[in-house]
């Protein structure tokens, strides 16, 4: 993997992880219903301090909710609900999935990639999350699994970062 592709994969993975943990690097959408784009409420108790990032992600025009345009058909994807997706560059994509069972879904992903002839470069699972790195031909796929307590949506999450290396 080239250094540039590795840096891009790391940056996208970090952005996805920060987004899932509530530190969105993506621009906020203005709230025309009385709030502000910074998440501060101008009315009501303000007790949540704008911490409901689920709505922000679901309404953000920069994020999709299906497989991103240009996503390579050679890269297998799981049959899970997509939380959000993003075309980062013409050679890199990110898809975040909701997961019902992080350990089981991650094991299924490892089986899916290995069954399709991908080389497993890393496969680490713990109670708090999972990390997998797979390579085949011109593609690298990094999968980060984040346990429920670390995400802004209800349930576990899996972040896929796909980078074309050529």
Coordinates of C-alpha atoms in Angstrom, one line a residue:
X1 CA 0.0 0.0 0.0
X2 CA 1.4 3.4 -0.8
X3 CA 2.0 5.9 1.9
X4 CA -0.6 8.3 0.4
X5 CA -3.3 5.6 0.3
X6 CA -2.5 4.6 3.9
X7 CA -2.7 8.2 5.1
X8 CA -6.1 8.6 3.3
X9 CA -7.4 5.4 4.8
X10 CA -6.3 6.5 8.3
X11 CA -7.8 9.9 7.9
X12 CA -11.2 8.6 6.7
X13 CA -11.3 6.0 9.4
X14 CA -10.5 8.6 12.1
X15 CA -13.2 10.9 10.7
X16 CA -15.7 8.1 10.7
X17 CA -14.8 7.0 14.2
X18 CA -15.1 10.6 15.5
X19 CA -18.4 11.1 13.7
X20 CA -19.8 7.9 15.3
X21 CA -18.5 9.0 18.7
X22 CA -20.2 12.4 18.4
X23 CA -17.3 14.6 17.3
X24 CA -18.5 15.3 13.8
X25 CA -16.0 17.0 11.5
X26 CA -18.7 17.5 8.9
X27 CA -20.5 20.8 8.6
X28 CA -23.7 21.3 10.6
X29 CA -27.0 22.0 8.8
X30 CA -28.7 25.2 9.9
X31 CA -31.7 24.5 12.1
X32 CA -34.5 26.7 10.8
X33 CA -36.8 25.6 13.5
X34 CA -35.4 28.0 16.2
X35 CA -32.0 26.4 16.9
X36 CA -28.7 27.3 15.5
X37 CA -26.2 25.4 13.2
X38 CA -23.9 25.0 16.2
X39 CA -26.4 22.7 18.0
X40 CA -27.3 25.3 20.7
X41 CA -31.0 25.5 21.4
X42 CA -32.6 29.0 21.5
X43 CA -35.7 27.7 23.2
X44 CA -36.6 24.9 25.5
X45 CA -34.6 23.6 28.4
X46 CA -31.5 23.1 26.3
X47 CA -30.7 20.1 28.5
X48 CA -29.3 18.1 25.7
X49 CA -26.9 20.8 24.5
X50 CA -27.4 19.8 20.9
X51 CA -26.0 16.3 21.6
X52 CA -28.5 14.5 19.4
X53 CA -26.1 14.0 16.5
X54 CA -28.2 11.2 15.0
X55 CA -30.5 13.9 13.5
X56 CA -27.5 15.9 12.2
X57 CA -26.1 12.8 10.4
X58 CA -29.4 11.8 8.9
X59 CA -30.1 15.3 7.6
X60 CA -26.6 16.2 6.5
X61 CA -26.6 16.8 2.7
X62 CA -22.9 15.7 2.4
X63 CA -23.8 12.2 3.6
X64 CA -25.6 9.4 1.8
X65 CA -27.6 6.6 3.2
X66 CA -26.8 3.9 0.6
X67 CA -23.8 2.6 -1.2
X68 CA -21.9 5.7 -2.5
X69 CA -21.6 6.5 -6.2
X70 CA -18.5 5.0 -7.8
X71 CA -18.1 2.4 -5.1
X72 CA -16.2 -0.5 -6.6
X73 CA -18.3 -3.6 -7.3
X74 CA -15.2 -5.8 -6.6
X75 CA -15.4 -4.9 -2.9
X76 CA -17.9 -7.1 -1.0
X77 CA -20.2 -5.3 1.5
X78 CA -22.3 -6.8 4.3
X79 CA -26.1 -7.0 4.2
X80 CA -26.5 -4.5 7.1
X81 CA -28.4 -1.3 7.4
X82 CA -26.3 1.7 6.2
X83 CA -26.2 4.5 8.8
X84 CA -24.4 6.9 6.4
X85 CA -22.0 6.8 3.5
X86 CA -19.6 9.2 1.8
X87 CA -17.4 9.3 -1.3
X88 CA -14.2 10.8 0.1
X89 CA -12.2 11.0 -3.1
X90 CA -12.6 9.3 -6.5
X91 CA -10.4 6.5 -5.0
X92 CA -11.8 6.2 -1.5
X93 CA -15.2 5.6 0.1
X94 CA -16.6 5.3 3.6
X95 CA -19.8 3.4 4.7
X96 CA -21.0 3.2 8.3
X97 CA -23.4 0.4 9.2
X98 CA -25.6 -0.2 12.1
X99 CA -25.0 -3.6 13.7
X100 CA -27.3 -5.8 15.8
X101 CA -24.4 -7.9 17.2
X102 CA -20.9 -6.5 16.7
X103 CA -19.0 -9.7 17.3
X104 CA -21.2 -11.8 15.1
X105 CA -21.4 -9.2 12.3
X106 CA -17.7 -8.7 12.3
X107 CA -17.0 -12.4 12.2
X108 CA -19.4 -12.6 9.2
X109 CA -17.4 -9.8 7.5
X110 CA -14.1 -11.6 8.1
X111 CA -15.6 -14.8 6.6
X112 CA -17.0 -12.8 3.7
X113 CA -13.7 -11.3 2.8
X114 CA -11.6 -14.4 3.3
X115 CA -14.2 -16.4 1.3
X116 CA -13.8 -14.0 -1.6
X117 CA -10.0 -14.4 -1.6
X118 CA -9.0 -11.3 0.3
X119 CA -5.9 -11.3 2.5
X120 CA -6.6 -10.6 6.1
X121 CA -3.8 -8.2 7.3
X122 CA -5.4 -7.6 10.7
X123 CA -8.3 -9.2 12.7
X124 CA -8.6 -8.0 16.2
X125 CA -11.8 -8.3 18.3
X126 CA -12.5 -7.2 21.9
X127 CA -15.6 -6.5 24.0
X128 CA -15.3 -2.8 23.1
X129 CA -14.8 -3.1 19.4
X130 CA -13.1 -4.7 16.4
X131 CA -10.5 -3.8 13.8
X132 CA -9.9 -5.6 10.5
X133 CA -7.8 -4.8 7.5
X134 CA -8.2 -6.7 4.2
X135 CA -6.3 -6.4 0.9
X136 CA -6.9 -7.8 -2.6
X137 CA -5.6 -6.6 -5.9
X138 CA -5.9 -2.8 -6.0
X139 CA -8.0 -2.4 -2.9
X140 CA -7.6 -2.1 0.9
X141 CA -10.5 -2.3 3.2
X142 CA -10.4 -1.2 6.9
X143 CA -13.3 -2.2 9.1
X144 CA -13.7 -0.6 12.6
X145 CA -16.4 -2.0 14.9
X146 CA -17.5 0.3 17.7
X147 CA -19.5 -1.0 20.7
X148 CA -22.9 0.5 21.5
X149 CA -21.8 2.8 24.3
X150 CA -19.4 4.5 22.0
X151 CA -21.8 5.5 19.2
X152 CA -24.5 8.2 18.9
X153 CA -27.1 5.8 17.4
X154 CA -28.8 3.0 19.1
X155 CA -26.7 -0.1 18.7
X156 CA -23.2 -1.1 17.6
X157 CA -21.6 0.3 14.5
X158 CA -19.2 -0.8 11.8
X159 CA -17.2 1.7 9.8
X160 CA -15.8 0.6 6.4
X161 CA -13.1 2.6 4.6
X162 CA -12.2 1.4 1.1
X163 CA -9.2 2.8 -0.7
X164 CA -8.1 2.0 -4.3
X165 CA -4.3 1.7 -4.1
X166 CA -3.5 2.2 -7.8

